[in-house]
Coordinates of C-alpha atoms in Angstrom, one line a residue:
T1 CA 0.3 -27.9 -10.1
V2 CA -1.6 -28.6 -13.3
V3 CA -4.8 -28.9 -11.3
G4 CA -4.2 -25.5 -9.6
R5 CA -3.3 -23.8 -12.9
D6 CA -6.4 -25.2 -14.6
L7 CA -8.5 -24.0 -11.7
L8 CA -7.0 -20.5 -12.0
I9 CA -7.8 -20.5 -15.8
S10 CA -11.4 -21.4 -15.0
L11 CA -11.7 -18.5 -12.7
I12 CA -10.1 -16.1 -15.2
E13 CA -12.5 -17.2 -17.9
K14 CA -15.3 -15.7 -15.7
A15 CA -13.4 -12.7 -14.3
D16 CA -13.7 -9.1 -15.3
A17 CA -10.1 -8.2 -14.1
V18 CA -6.9 -9.7 -12.9
V19 CA -4.3 -7.7 -10.8
E20 CA -0.8 -9.0 -10.4
N21 CA 2.5 -7.5 -9.1
Y22 CA 5.0 -10.3 -9.7
P23 CA 8.4 -9.4 -11.0
V24 CA 8.5 -9.2 -14.8
G25 CA 8.9 -12.7 -16.3
I26 CA 7.3 -14.8 -13.6
L27 CA 3.9 -15.1 -15.3
S28 CA 5.5 -15.8 -18.7
K29 CA 7.3 -18.7 -17.2
L30 CA 4.0 -20.1 -16.0
D31 CA 2.4 -19.3 -19.4
L32 CA 0.0 -17.0 -17.6
E33 CA 0.9 -13.7 -19.3
Y34 CA -1.8 -11.5 -20.8
S35 CA -1.5 -12.8 -24.3
T36 CA -2.4 -16.3 -23.0
L37 CA -5.2 -15.2 -20.7
K38 CA -6.8 -13.0 -23.4
K39 CA -7.3 -16.1 -25.5
K40 CA -9.4 -17.6 -22.6
N41 CA -11.2 -14.3 -21.9
P42 CA -11.1 -11.7 -24.7
E43 CA -12.8 -9.1 -22.5
L44 CA -10.3 -9.5 -19.7
V45 CA -8.7 -6.4 -18.1
M46 CA -5.3 -7.1 -16.6
L47 CA -3.4 -4.8 -14.4
S48 CA 0.3 -5.5 -14.0
M49 CA 2.1 -3.7 -11.2
P50 CA 5.9 -4.5 -11.3
A51 CA 8.3 -2.1 -9.6
F52 CA 9.6 -0.4 -12.7
G53 CA 7.2 -1.3 -15.5
S54 CA 7.3 -4.2 -18.0
T55 CA 9.9 -2.6 -20.3
G56 CA 13.3 -0.9 -19.9
P57 CA 16.6 -1.9 -18.4
W58 CA 15.2 -2.1 -14.8
A59 CA 12.1 -4.1 -15.8
S60 CA 13.3 -7.4 -14.3
F61 CA 14.5 -5.9 -11.0
R62 CA 12.6 -6.9 -7.9
A63 CA 11.8 -4.3 -5.3
Y64 CA 9.9 -3.3 -2.2
G65 CA 8.1 -0.1 -1.3
S66 CA 11.4 1.3 0.1
T67 CA 13.3 0.5 -3.0
I68 CA 10.7 2.2 -5.1
E69 CA 10.8 5.3 -3.0
Q70 CA 14.6 5.5 -3.3
A71 CA 14.4 5.0 -7.1
A72 CA 11.9 7.8 -7.4
G73 CA 14.3 10.2 -5.6
L74 CA 12.0 11.2 -2.8
P75 CA 14.5 10.6 0.1
H76 CA 16.9 13.1 -1.5
L77 CA 14.3 15.8 -1.0
L78 CA 13.7 15.1 2.7
G79 CA 15.7 15.7 5.9
D80 CA 18.2 18.4 6.5
E81 CA 21.7 19.1 5.2
M82 CA 23.3 17.5 8.3
Q83 CA 21.5 14.2 7.8
P84 CA 21.4 11.6 5.0
P85 CA 18.4 11.6 2.7
T86 CA 15.3 10.6 4.7
M87 CA 12.6 8.1 3.6
Q88 CA 8.9 8.8 4.1
H89 CA 8.0 5.2 5.1
V90 CA 9.1 1.7 4.3
A91 CA 5.8 1.0 2.5
F92 CA 5.1 4.4 1.0
G93 CA 5.6 3.2 -2.5
D94 CA 3.1 0.4 -2.0
A95 CA 0.3 2.7 -0.9
I96 CA 0.8 5.2 -3.8
A97 CA 1.0 2.5 -6.4
G98 CA -2.2 1.0 -5.0
V99 CA -4.1 4.3 -5.4
N100 CA -2.8 4.7 -9.0
G101 CA -3.5 1.1 -9.8
S102 CA -7.1 1.4 -8.5
A103 CA -7.7 4.5 -10.7
A104 CA -6.2 2.7 -13.8
L105 CA -8.3 -0.4 -13.2
L106 CA -11.6 1.5 -12.7
T107 CA -10.8 3.5 -15.9
A108 CA -10.2 0.3 -17.9
L109 CA -13.4 -1.4 -16.5
Y110 CA -15.4 1.7 -17.5
H111 CA -13.9 1.4 -21.0
K112 CA -14.8 -2.3 -21.1
K113 CA -18.4 -1.5 -20.1
K114 CA -18.7 1.0 -22.9
T115 CA -16.9 -1.0 -25.6
G116 CA -16.8 -4.6 -24.5
S117 CA -13.0 -4.5 -25.0
G118 CA -10.5 -5.7 -22.4
Q119 CA -6.9 -4.4 -22.2
F120 CA -3.5 -4.7 -20.5
L121 CA -2.4 -2.1 -18.1
D122 CA 1.3 -1.7 -17.5
L123 CA 1.9 0.3 -14.3
S124 CA 5.3 1.2 -13.0
Q125 CA 5.2 1.6 -9.2
A126 CA 8.3 3.8 -9.2
E127 CA 6.8 6.2 -11.7
C128 CA 3.7 6.5 -9.5
L129 CA 5.9 8.2 -6.9
L130 CA 7.4 10.8 -9.3
P131 CA 4.6 13.4 -8.9
N132 CA 5.4 13.5 -5.2
A133 CA 8.8 14.9 -6.1
I134 CA 7.5 17.6 -8.4
H135 CA 9.0 20.4 -6.2
G136 CA 12.4 18.9 -6.6
I137 CA 12.0 18.4 -10.3
L138 CA 10.9 22.0 -10.8
W139 CA 13.8 23.3 -8.7
Q140 CA 16.3 21.2 -10.7
S141 CA 14.8 22.5 -14.0
V142 CA 15.0 26.2 -12.9
C143 CA 18.3 26.2 -10.9
G144 CA 20.2 23.4 -12.6
E145 CA 20.8 21.6 -9.3
P146 CA 18.9 19.7 -6.6
P147 CA 17.1 21.7 -4.0
P148 CA 18.8 22.0 -0.5
R149 CA 17.4 19.7 2.2
T150 CA 16.0 22.2 4.8
G151 CA 14.2 19.9 7.2
N152 CA 11.1 21.6 8.6
D153 CA 12.1 25.0 7.4
N154 CA 9.9 26.5 4.7
E155 CA 10.4 29.8 2.9
D156 CA 6.7 30.3 2.9
Y157 CA 6.7 30.7 6.7
F158 CA 8.5 32.9 9.2
L159 CA 8.7 29.8 11.3
Q160 CA 7.5 26.3 10.8
G161 CA 8.5 23.4 13.0
V162 CA 7.7 20.3 15.0
F163 CA 8.2 21.0 18.7
K164 CA 8.5 18.7 21.7
C165 CA 5.8 19.1 24.3
Q166 CA 5.2 17.9 27.9
G167 CA 5.1 14.2 28.2
D168 CA 6.8 11.2 26.6
D169 CA 7.3 11.6 22.9
R170 CA 4.6 14.3 22.5
W171 CA 4.9 16.8 19.7
I172 CA 3.1 19.7 18.0
L173 CA 3.4 21.2 14.5
I174 CA 3.3 25.1 14.6
Q175 CA 3.3 27.3 11.5
L176 CA 3.7 31.0 11.9
K177 CA 3.3 32.6 8.5
T178 CA 4.7 36.0 9.3
R179 CA 6.9 37.8 11.8
D180 CA 3.8 39.8 12.8
E181 CA 2.0 36.5 13.6
F182 CA 5.0 35.4 15.7
S183 CA 4.9 38.8 17.6
R184 CA 1.1 38.4 18.0
A185 CA 1.6 35.0 19.6
C186 CA 4.1 36.5 22.0
D187 CA 1.7 39.3 22.9
M188 CA -1.3 37.1 23.4
I189 CA 0.1 34.1 25.2
A190 CA 1.3 35.1 28.6
T191 CA 3.9 32.4 29.2
L192 CA 5.5 32.9 25.8
R193 CA 5.5 36.7 26.3
D194 CA 7.3 36.3 29.6
L195 CA 9.9 34.1 27.9
I196 CA 10.4 36.3 24.9
T197 CA 10.6 40.0 25.9
P198 CA 10.5 42.8 23.3
D199 CA 14.3 43.2 23.3
K200 CA 14.7 39.4 22.7
L201 CA 12.1 39.5 19.9
D202 CA 14.1 42.3 18.2
A203 CA 17.1 40.1 18.4
V204 CA 15.4 37.3 16.5
D205 CA 16.9 37.6 13.1
N206 CA 16.6 34.0 11.9
S207 CA 14.3 31.0 12.3
K208 CA 16.7 28.9 14.3
K209 CA 16.8 31.4 17.2
A210 CA 13.0 31.7 17.0
F211 CA 12.7 28.0 16.9
N212 CA 14.7 27.5 20.0
M213 CA 12.7 30.2 21.9
L214 CA 9.5 28.5 20.9
A215 CA 10.8 25.1 21.8
D216 CA 11.5 26.3 25.3
W217 CA 7.9 27.3 25.6
T218 CA 6.2 24.2 24.1
I219 CA 8.1 21.8 26.3
R220 CA 6.2 23.2 29.3
A221 CA 2.6 22.3 28.2
S222 CA 0.6 19.5 26.7
A223 CA 0.3 19.3 22.9
A224 CA -3.5 19.2 23.0
D225 CA -3.7 22.3 25.2
L226 CA -1.2 24.2 23.0
M227 CA -3.0 23.2 19.8
R228 CA -6.3 24.6 21.1
E229 CA -4.7 27.8 22.4
L230 CA -2.9 28.5 19.2
Q231 CA -5.8 27.7 17.0
F232 CA -7.9 30.1 19.1
L233 CA -5.4 32.8 18.0
D234 CA -5.9 31.8 14.3
I235 CA -2.4 30.3 14.3
S236 CA -1.9 27.0 12.5
A237 CA -1.1 24.2 15.0
A238 CA -1.7 20.5 15.2
K239 CA -0.7 17.9 17.7
L240 CA 1.0 14.8 16.3
N241 CA -1.0 11.7 16.9
D242 CA 0.6 8.4 17.5
P243 CA -1.5 5.2 16.7
A244 CA -3.3 5.3 20.0
G245 CA -3.9 9.1 19.6
I246 CA -5.6 8.5 16.3
L247 CA -8.0 6.0 17.9
A248 CA -8.8 8.5 20.6
D249 CA -8.9 11.7 18.4
P250 CA -12.1 13.5 19.3
H251 CA -12.5 14.9 15.7
L252 CA -12.3 11.5 14.1
A253 CA -14.5 10.0 16.8
A254 CA -17.2 12.7 16.1
R255 CA -17.1 11.8 12.4
G256 CA -17.4 8.1 13.1
Y257 CA -14.2 7.5 11.1
M258 CA -13.3 4.2 12.9
Q259 CA -15.8 1.4 12.4
F260 CA -15.3 -1.5 14.8
L261 CA -15.9 -5.0 13.3
E262 CA -15.4 -8.6 14.5
R263 CA -12.7 -10.5 12.6
D264 CA -11.7 -14.1 12.8
F265 CA -8.5 -14.8 14.9
V266 CA -8.1 -11.1 16.0
G267 CA -11.5 -10.2 17.5
R268 CA -13.0 -6.7 17.5
Q269 CA -10.8 -4.3 15.5
P270 CA -11.1 -0.7 14.2
N271 CA -11.4 -0.2 10.5
P272 CA -10.8 3.2 8.9
S273 CA -13.7 4.6 6.8
A274 CA -13.3 5.8 3.2
P275 CA -12.1 9.4 3.1
W276 CA -15.1 10.4 1.0
R277 CA -18.7 10.2 1.9
L278 CA -22.0 10.7 0.1
G279 CA -23.8 12.3 3.1
E280 CA -23.1 13.2 6.7
K281 CA -22.2 9.7 7.7
P282 CA -19.3 7.6 6.4
L283 CA -19.9 4.7 4.0
T284 CA -20.7 1.6 6.0
I285 CA -18.0 -1.1 6.0
R286 CA -20.1 -4.2 5.4
S287 CA -17.5 -6.8 6.4
P288 CA -13.9 -7.0 7.8
T289 CA -11.0 -8.0 5.6
P290 CA -11.5 -11.6 4.7
S291 CA -9.1 -14.2 6.0
L292 CA -7.1 -16.5 3.7
G293 CA -9.5 -18.9 1.9
Q294 CA -12.6 -17.6 3.7
H295 CA -14.6 -17.5 0.5
N296 CA -13.2 -20.5 -1.2
K297 CA -16.5 -22.4 -1.1
E298 CA -18.6 -19.4 -2.1
I299 CA -16.4 -18.8 -5.2
F300 CA -15.9 -22.3 -6.4
S301 CA -19.4 -23.5 -5.7
G302 CA -21.2 -20.3 -6.7
L303 CA -19.0 -19.2 -9.7
L304 CA -17.8 -22.5 -11.0
G305 CA -20.6 -24.8 -9.8
F306 CA -18.3 -27.2 -7.8
S307 CA -19.9 -29.6 -5.5
D308 CA -19.0 -29.9 -1.8
E309 CA -17.1 -33.1 -2.6
Q310 CA -15.0 -31.3 -5.3
C311 CA -14.2 -28.4 -2.9
A312 CA -13.2 -30.9 -0.2
A313 CA -10.9 -32.7 -2.7
L314 CA -9.2 -29.5 -3.7
F315 CA -8.6 -28.8 0.0
E316 CA -7.2 -32.2 0.7
E317 CA -4.8 -31.9 -2.2
G318 CA -3.5 -28.5 -1.0
I319 CA -4.8 -26.7 -4.1
I320 CA -6.9 -24.4 -1.9
G321 CA -6.7 -23.8 1.8
T322 CA -6.9 -21.5 4.8
K323 CA -3.3 -21.4 5.7
P324 CA -0.3 -20.1 3.7
S325 CA 1.8 -22.7 2.1
L326 CA 5.4 -22.8 3.2
T327 CA 6.7 -24.9 0.3

């Protein structure tokens, strides 16, 4: 509505930055592109995050995190030769674009603080993912063809794999860097030594045979016990945590990684800390994620000076609210 648009302009006139990730062309149809907003606020920093950037033949295409990951070529580097290309995650593109967008926005705000000048930031979410495919790009450059998909195999290790353990859907990652390390594991772990005798070890001439032998051993024990036993031998090993396992992980618990806060509608919930800290303790999370419209009155009254009556009128007209609009 006209009232809603005017309200948005009033907010932008007092804002330091605007972030949007609509498909290219949407804001221009609403006369809300950067050239228009800059006239209202010359110092405005605007970050635009379309899937493929604001120019080029794909600029107008709409996409999700999965589309972006496919366009960047990452799935073609994952999985093994007997499977189709494998995606990292349906929303992997969203997360990586968010990290790059935050860095770009902070850089622009620093520039604004130094110079007083705003600017427009054109970020392509697909291009944000390309550095994650650097090994494939280098292989193509040197060999003239895409790298083979090798699953968990890695030429840097004698044996690397994810092995099933005792229990329902329990797994462990084990990395044996050399054949000597594999032999040492056999010598020092009684159950594995009994399973793989010296004559069998001599017959291990490829990682698939060794993988199968190790898999026969890991299935008999818990992932947590195996991880501790292998790490004691200076062998790289890590149990795979599911969501419940992350919440119960003793290392994360000791570091206070999860901070529990009360949130409207859902109650007490864990919130992950920032991965960096300034001292021994994590940075305090001061409040949970706000619910829709939670700070309407604070913003419109505090920033724009609206009265309670004006805020109530906006609510009654459906311009602002606490529930998503379905129309």
